[in-house]
Amino acid sequence: MGYNRLFIKIFLLAAVYWTASSDYKPRILTRLMARCMRNRQHYKLLTNGNVKKCLRYEETMKPYVEAKRICEEEGSFVATFRTKMEQQIILNELYRGFTEHPKVVWIGLDRLEDYKTFKWIDNGEVIENLTQKTKFMTNHECTSYNPSSRIIIPTFCFLYNNYFCELR
């Protein structure tokens, strides 16, 4: 019983000290943050407002199928983005350290059998008529993202591009 009271007193004193400290900022450790910290030699936690992504940029260019396999072997997937905030995280990381425009990168958006519908590989959300939205009429099975023009481009999977792996 005495140890419980001592523990409570120490805990309360620590709480008072930390809240009185001017540089203390409360942080909530999310599952994403913890997973990203465990893999910190390769992955970085990137933020834009309240949006967070745990990404690793691969400078070695690979065809899409190989990039996807490498990410899956690490327990991640080729990066996706559905919102402007998520897109901006990828743009910020691509432009960091580049003096000229960064290269096109693979994104995790796969074509389905109808050649018009694509789905995000992380959750299966479907985007219909992507080729009409981007003014590309192709039978390409993979998609890449052009950071200069900020458009998603259906493209051949055998081309070599850079890519991000994303942990969730």
PDB file of C-alpha atoms in Angstrom:
ATOM      1  CA  MET A   1       0.000   0.000   0.000  1.00  0.00           C
ATOM      2  CA  GLY A   2       2.865   2.365   0.790  1.00  0.00           C
ATOM      3  CA  TYR A   3       4.429   1.888  -2.643  1.00  0.00           C
ATOM      4  CA  ASN A   4       1.184   2.893  -4.345  1.00  0.00           C
ATOM      5  CA  ARG A   5       1.057   6.180  -2.436  1.00  0.00           C
ATOM      6  CA  LEU A   6       4.726   6.871  -3.194  1.00  0.00           C
ATOM      7  CA  PHE A   7       4.134   6.152  -6.884  1.00  0.00           C
ATOM      8  CA  ILE A   8       1.119   8.492  -6.950  1.00  0.00           C
ATOM      9  CA  LYS A   9       3.113  11.295  -5.269  1.00  0.00           C
ATOM     10  CA  ILE A  10       6.000  10.916  -7.719  1.00  0.00           C
ATOM     11  CA  PHE A  11       3.582  10.838 -10.628  1.00  0.00           C
ATOM     12  CA  LEU A  12       1.786  13.998  -9.440  1.00  0.00           C
ATOM     13  CA  LEU A  13       5.071  15.836  -8.835  1.00  0.00           C
ATOM     14  CA  ALA A  14       6.277  14.882 -12.305  1.00  0.00           C
ATOM     15  CA  ALA A  15       3.000  16.057 -13.838  1.00  0.00           C
ATOM     16  CA  VAL A  16       3.230  19.414 -12.033  1.00  0.00           C
ATOM     17  CA  TYR A  17       6.866  19.824 -13.100  1.00  0.00           C
ATOM     18  CA  TRP A  18       6.186  19.003 -16.746  1.00  0.00           C
ATOM     19  CA  THR A  19       3.163  21.264 -17.018  1.00  0.00           C
ATOM     20  CA  ALA A  20       4.987  24.128 -15.275  1.00  0.00           C
ATOM     21  CA  SER A  21       7.955  23.786 -17.628  1.00  0.00           C
ATOM     22  CA  SER A  22       7.746  26.408 -20.368  1.00  0.00           C
ATOM     23  CA  ASP A  23       9.096  24.182 -23.147  1.00  0.00           C
ATOM     24  CA  TYR A  24       6.791  21.253 -22.438  1.00  0.00           C
ATOM     25  CA  LYS A  25       4.402  20.478 -25.268  1.00  0.00           C
ATOM     26  CA  PRO A  26       2.053  17.550 -24.764  1.00  0.00           C
ATOM     27  CA  ARG A  27       2.381  14.928 -27.476  1.00  0.00           C
ATOM     28  CA  ILE A  28       0.170  12.026 -28.216  1.00  0.00           C
ATOM     29  CA  LEU A  29       2.100   9.127 -29.654  1.00  0.00           C
ATOM     30  CA  THR A  30      -0.019   7.673 -32.423  1.00  0.00           C
ATOM     31  CA  ARG A  31       0.343   4.213 -33.901  1.00  0.00           C
ATOM     32  CA  LEU A  32       1.679   5.798 -37.109  1.00  0.00           C
ATOM     33  CA  MET A  33       4.278   7.825 -35.209  1.00  0.00           C
ATOM     34  CA  ALA A  34       5.414   4.754 -33.260  1.00  0.00           C
ATOM     35  CA  ARG A  35       5.709   2.643 -36.397  1.00  0.00           C
ATOM     36  CA  CYS A  36       7.603   5.397 -38.199  1.00  0.00           C
ATOM     37  CA  MET A  37       9.995   5.836 -35.251  1.00  0.00           C
ATOM     38  CA  ARG A  38      10.758   2.085 -35.250  1.00  0.00           C
ATOM     39  CA  ASN A  39      11.806   2.405 -38.910  1.00  0.00           C
ATOM     40  CA  ARG A  40      13.461   5.812 -38.616  1.00  0.00           C
ATOM     41  CA  GLN A  41      16.657   4.879 -40.446  1.00  0.00           C
ATOM     42  CA  HIS A  42      14.604   4.650 -43.634  1.00  0.00           C
ATOM     43  CA  TYR A  43      11.257   6.388 -43.035  1.00  0.00           C
ATOM     44  CA  LYS A  44      10.403   9.961 -42.069  1.00  0.00           C
ATOM     45  CA  LEU A  45       7.236  11.259 -40.458  1.00  0.00           C
ATOM     46  CA  LEU A  46       6.123  14.164 -42.646  1.00  0.00           C
ATOM     47  CA  THR A  47       3.294  16.525 -41.762  1.00  0.00           C
ATOM     48  CA  ASN A  48       1.127  19.176 -43.341  1.00  0.00           C
ATOM     49  CA  GLY A  49      -1.211  20.665 -40.773  1.00  0.00           C
ATOM     50  CA  ASN A  50      -2.958  17.747 -39.065  1.00  0.00           C
ATOM     51  CA  VAL A  51      -2.148  15.335 -41.896  1.00  0.00           C
ATOM     52  CA  LYS A  52       0.742  12.943 -41.246  1.00  0.00           C
ATOM     53  CA  LYS A  53       2.455  10.473 -43.545  1.00  0.00           C
ATOM     54  CA  CYS A  54       5.327   8.090 -42.843  1.00  0.00           C
ATOM     55  CA  LEU A  55       7.297   7.950 -46.089  1.00  0.00           C
ATOM     56  CA  ARG A  56      10.568   6.709 -47.501  1.00  0.00           C
ATOM     57  CA  TYR A  57      11.757   8.188 -50.797  1.00  0.00           C
ATOM     58  CA  GLU A  58      13.622   5.803 -53.063  1.00  0.00           C
ATOM     59  CA  GLU A  59      16.166   7.484 -55.316  1.00  0.00           C
ATOM     60  CA  THR A  60      16.870   4.314 -57.293  1.00  0.00           C
ATOM     61  CA  MET A  61      14.464   4.177 -60.206  1.00  0.00           C
ATOM     62  CA  LYS A  62      12.496   0.931 -60.579  1.00  0.00           C
ATOM     63  CA  PRO A  63       9.632  -0.383 -62.702  1.00  0.00           C
ATOM     64  CA  TYR A  64       6.309  -0.230 -60.867  1.00  0.00           C
ATOM     65  CA  VAL A  65       5.973  -3.950 -60.121  1.00  0.00           C
ATOM     66  CA  GLU A  66       9.441  -4.036 -58.548  1.00  0.00           C
ATOM     67  CA  ALA A  67       8.802  -0.829 -56.557  1.00  0.00           C
ATOM     68  CA  LYS A  68       5.529  -2.289 -55.273  1.00  0.00           C
ATOM     69  CA  ARG A  69       7.268  -5.557 -54.288  1.00  0.00           C
ATOM     70  CA  ILE A  70      10.056  -3.720 -52.437  1.00  0.00           C
ATOM     71  CA  CYS A  71       7.551  -1.654 -50.459  1.00  0.00           C
ATOM     72  CA  GLU A  72       5.467  -4.732 -49.610  1.00  0.00           C
ATOM     73  CA  GLU A  73       8.570  -6.594 -48.385  1.00  0.00           C
ATOM     74  CA  GLU A  74       9.079  -3.723 -45.901  1.00  0.00           C
ATOM     75  CA  GLY A  75       5.461  -3.953 -44.736  1.00  0.00           C
ATOM     76  CA  SER A  76       4.464  -0.788 -46.590  1.00  0.00           C
ATOM     77  CA  PHE A  77       2.976   0.118 -49.970  1.00  0.00           C
ATOM     78  CA  VAL A  78       3.650   2.544 -52.813  1.00  0.00           C
ATOM     79  CA  ALA A  79       2.520   5.934 -51.481  1.00  0.00           C
ATOM     80  CA  THR A  80      -0.988   7.227 -52.088  1.00  0.00           C
ATOM     81  CA  PHE A  81      -2.680  10.591 -51.689  1.00  0.00           C
ATOM     82  CA  ARG A  82      -6.319  11.522 -51.901  1.00  0.00           C
ATOM     83  CA  THR A  83      -6.332  15.067 -50.593  1.00  0.00           C
ATOM     84  CA  LYS A  84      -4.473  18.259 -51.472  1.00  0.00           C
ATOM     85  CA  MET A  85      -2.853  18.181 -48.005  1.00  0.00           C
ATOM     86  CA  GLU A  86      -1.454  14.678 -48.614  1.00  0.00           C
ATOM     87  CA  GLN A  87      -0.358  15.702 -52.100  1.00  0.00           C
ATOM     88  CA  GLN A  88       1.472  18.707 -50.648  1.00  0.00           C
ATOM     89  CA  ILE A  89       3.428  16.451 -48.265  1.00  0.00           C
ATOM     90  CA  ILE A  90       4.741  14.500 -51.246  1.00  0.00           C
ATOM     91  CA  LEU A  91       5.468  17.694 -53.198  1.00  0.00           C
ATOM     92  CA  ASN A  92       7.374  19.222 -50.282  1.00  0.00           C
ATOM     93  CA  GLU A  93       9.530  16.125 -49.933  1.00  0.00           C
ATOM     94  CA  LEU A  94      10.150  15.910 -53.683  1.00  0.00           C
ATOM     95  CA  TYR A  95      11.262  19.538 -53.934  1.00  0.00           C
ATOM     96  CA  ARG A  96      13.496  19.309 -50.854  1.00  0.00           C
ATOM     97  CA  GLY A  97      17.100  19.264 -52.040  1.00  0.00           C
ATOM     98  CA  PHE A  98      16.312  19.574 -55.748  1.00  0.00           C
ATOM     99  CA  THR A  99      17.613  22.547 -57.726  1.00  0.00           C
ATOM    100  CA  GLU A 100      15.552  21.592 -60.759  1.00  0.00           C
ATOM    101  CA  HIS A 101      12.159  19.980 -61.106  1.00  0.00           C
ATOM    102  CA  PRO A 102      11.986  16.561 -59.445  1.00  0.00           C
ATOM    103  CA  LYS A 103      11.225  13.472 -61.433  1.00  0.00           C
ATOM    104  CA  VAL A 104       7.949  11.679 -61.913  1.00  0.00           C
ATOM    105  CA  VAL A 105       7.176   9.163 -59.136  1.00  0.00           C
ATOM    106  CA  TRP A 106       5.053   6.037 -59.014  1.00  0.00           C
ATOM    107  CA  ILE A 107       1.884   6.243 -56.953  1.00  0.00           C
ATOM    108  CA  GLY A 108      -0.198   3.400 -55.568  1.00  0.00           C
ATOM    109  CA  LEU A 109      -3.108   3.627 -57.964  1.00  0.00           C
ATOM    110  CA  ASP A 110      -3.697   0.458 -60.026  1.00  0.00           C
ATOM    111  CA  ARG A 111      -5.854   0.019 -63.123  1.00  0.00           C
ATOM    112  CA  LEU A 112      -8.695  -2.473 -63.059  1.00  0.00           C
ATOM    113  CA  GLU A 113      -9.771  -4.726 -65.931  1.00  0.00           C
ATOM    114  CA  ASP A 114     -12.121  -2.193 -67.575  1.00  0.00           C
ATOM    115  CA  TYR A 115      -9.187   0.116 -68.467  1.00  0.00           C
ATOM    116  CA  LYS A 116     -11.150   3.100 -67.111  1.00  0.00           C
ATOM    117  CA  THR A 117     -11.276   2.426 -63.379  1.00  0.00           C
ATOM    118  CA  PHE A 118      -8.350   2.703 -60.998  1.00  0.00           C
ATOM    119  CA  LYS A 119      -8.180   1.838 -57.293  1.00  0.00           C
ATOM    120  CA  TRP A 120      -5.899   2.994 -54.488  1.00  0.00           C
ATOM    121  CA  ILE A 121      -3.790   0.059 -53.303  1.00  0.00           C
ATOM    122  CA  ASP A 122      -4.001   0.910 -49.599  1.00  0.00           C
ATOM    123  CA  ASN A 123      -7.774   0.801 -49.196  1.00  0.00           C
ATOM    124  CA  GLY A 124      -9.313  -0.133 -52.538  1.00  0.00           C
ATOM    125  CA  GLU A 125     -11.126   3.187 -53.033  1.00  0.00           C
ATOM    126  CA  VAL A 126     -12.074   3.407 -56.709  1.00  0.00           C
ATOM    127  CA  ILE A 127     -11.531   6.315 -59.113  1.00  0.00           C
ATOM    128  CA  GLU A 128     -13.599   5.979 -62.253  1.00  0.00           C
ATOM    129  CA  ASN A 129     -12.725   7.417 -65.657  1.00  0.00           C
ATOM    130  CA  LEU A 130      -9.278   8.630 -64.642  1.00  0.00           C
ATOM    131  CA  THR A 131      -8.210   8.622 -68.279  1.00  0.00           C
ATOM    132  CA  GLN A 132     -11.004  11.067 -69.111  1.00  0.00           C
ATOM    133  CA  LYS A 133     -10.189  13.290 -66.142  1.00  0.00           C
ATOM    134  CA  THR A 134      -6.524  13.514 -67.132  1.00  0.00           C
ATOM    135  CA  LYS A 135      -7.211  13.670 -70.894  1.00  0.00           C
ATOM    136  CA  PHE A 136      -5.163  10.528 -71.474  1.00  0.00           C
ATOM    137  CA  MET A 137      -6.832   7.771 -73.453  1.00  0.00           C
ATOM    138  CA  THR A 138      -4.585   4.810 -72.788  1.00  0.00           C
ATOM    139  CA  ASN A 139      -4.538   1.190 -71.813  1.00  0.00           C
ATOM    140  CA  HIS A 140      -1.729   1.767 -69.331  1.00  0.00           C
ATOM    141  CA  GLU A 141      -1.973  -0.280 -66.168  1.00  0.00           C
ATOM    142  CA  CYS A 142       0.023   1.864 -63.736  1.00  0.00           C
ATOM    143  CA  THR A 143      -0.015   5.491 -62.667  1.00  0.00           C
ATOM    144  CA  SER A 144       2.644   8.029 -61.875  1.00  0.00           C
ATOM    145  CA  TYR A 145       2.551  11.527 -60.486  1.00  0.00           C
ATOM    146  CA  ASN A 146       4.189  14.442 -62.238  1.00  0.00           C
ATOM    147  CA  PRO A 147       5.094  17.012 -59.568  1.00  0.00           C
ATOM    148  CA  SER A 148       5.798  19.774 -62.092  1.00  0.00           C
ATOM    149  CA  SER A 149       2.321  19.697 -63.607  1.00  0.00           C
ATOM    150  CA  ARG A 150       0.707  18.139 -60.514  1.00  0.00           C
ATOM    151  CA  ILE A 151      -1.221  15.549 -62.478  1.00  0.00           C
ATOM    152  CA  ILE A 152      -1.691  11.807 -62.207  1.00  0.00           C
ATOM    153  CA  ILE A 153      -0.644  10.082 -65.404  1.00  0.00           C
ATOM    154  CA  PRO A 154      -1.604   6.551 -66.490  1.00  0.00           C
ATOM    155  CA  THR A 155       1.647   5.066 -67.766  1.00  0.00           C
ATOM    156  CA  PHE A 156       3.428   1.869 -68.731  1.00  0.00           C
ATOM    157  CA  CYS A 157       4.466  -0.254 -65.740  1.00  0.00           C
ATOM    158  CA  PHE A 158       7.820  -1.199 -67.258  1.00  0.00           C
ATOM    159  CA  LEU A 159       9.130   2.392 -67.194  1.00  0.00           C
ATOM    160  CA  TYR A 160      11.637   3.272 -64.481  1.00  0.00           C
ATOM    161  CA  ASN A 161      10.542   5.910 -61.938  1.00  0.00           C
ATOM    162  CA  ASN A 162      11.367   6.955 -58.410  1.00  0.00           C
ATOM    163  CA  TYR A 163       8.788   6.192 -55.729  1.00  0.00           C
ATOM    164  CA  PHE A 164       7.791   6.564 -52.088  1.00  0.00           C
ATOM    165  CA  CYS A 165       7.012   3.671 -49.780  1.00  0.00           C
ATOM    166  CA  GLU A 166       4.395   4.521 -47.151  1.00  0.00           C
ATOM    167  CA  LEU A 167       3.836   2.969 -43.735  1.00  0.00           C
ATOM    168  CA  ARG A 168       0.396   3.070 -42.150  1.00  0.00           C
TER     169      ARG A 168
END
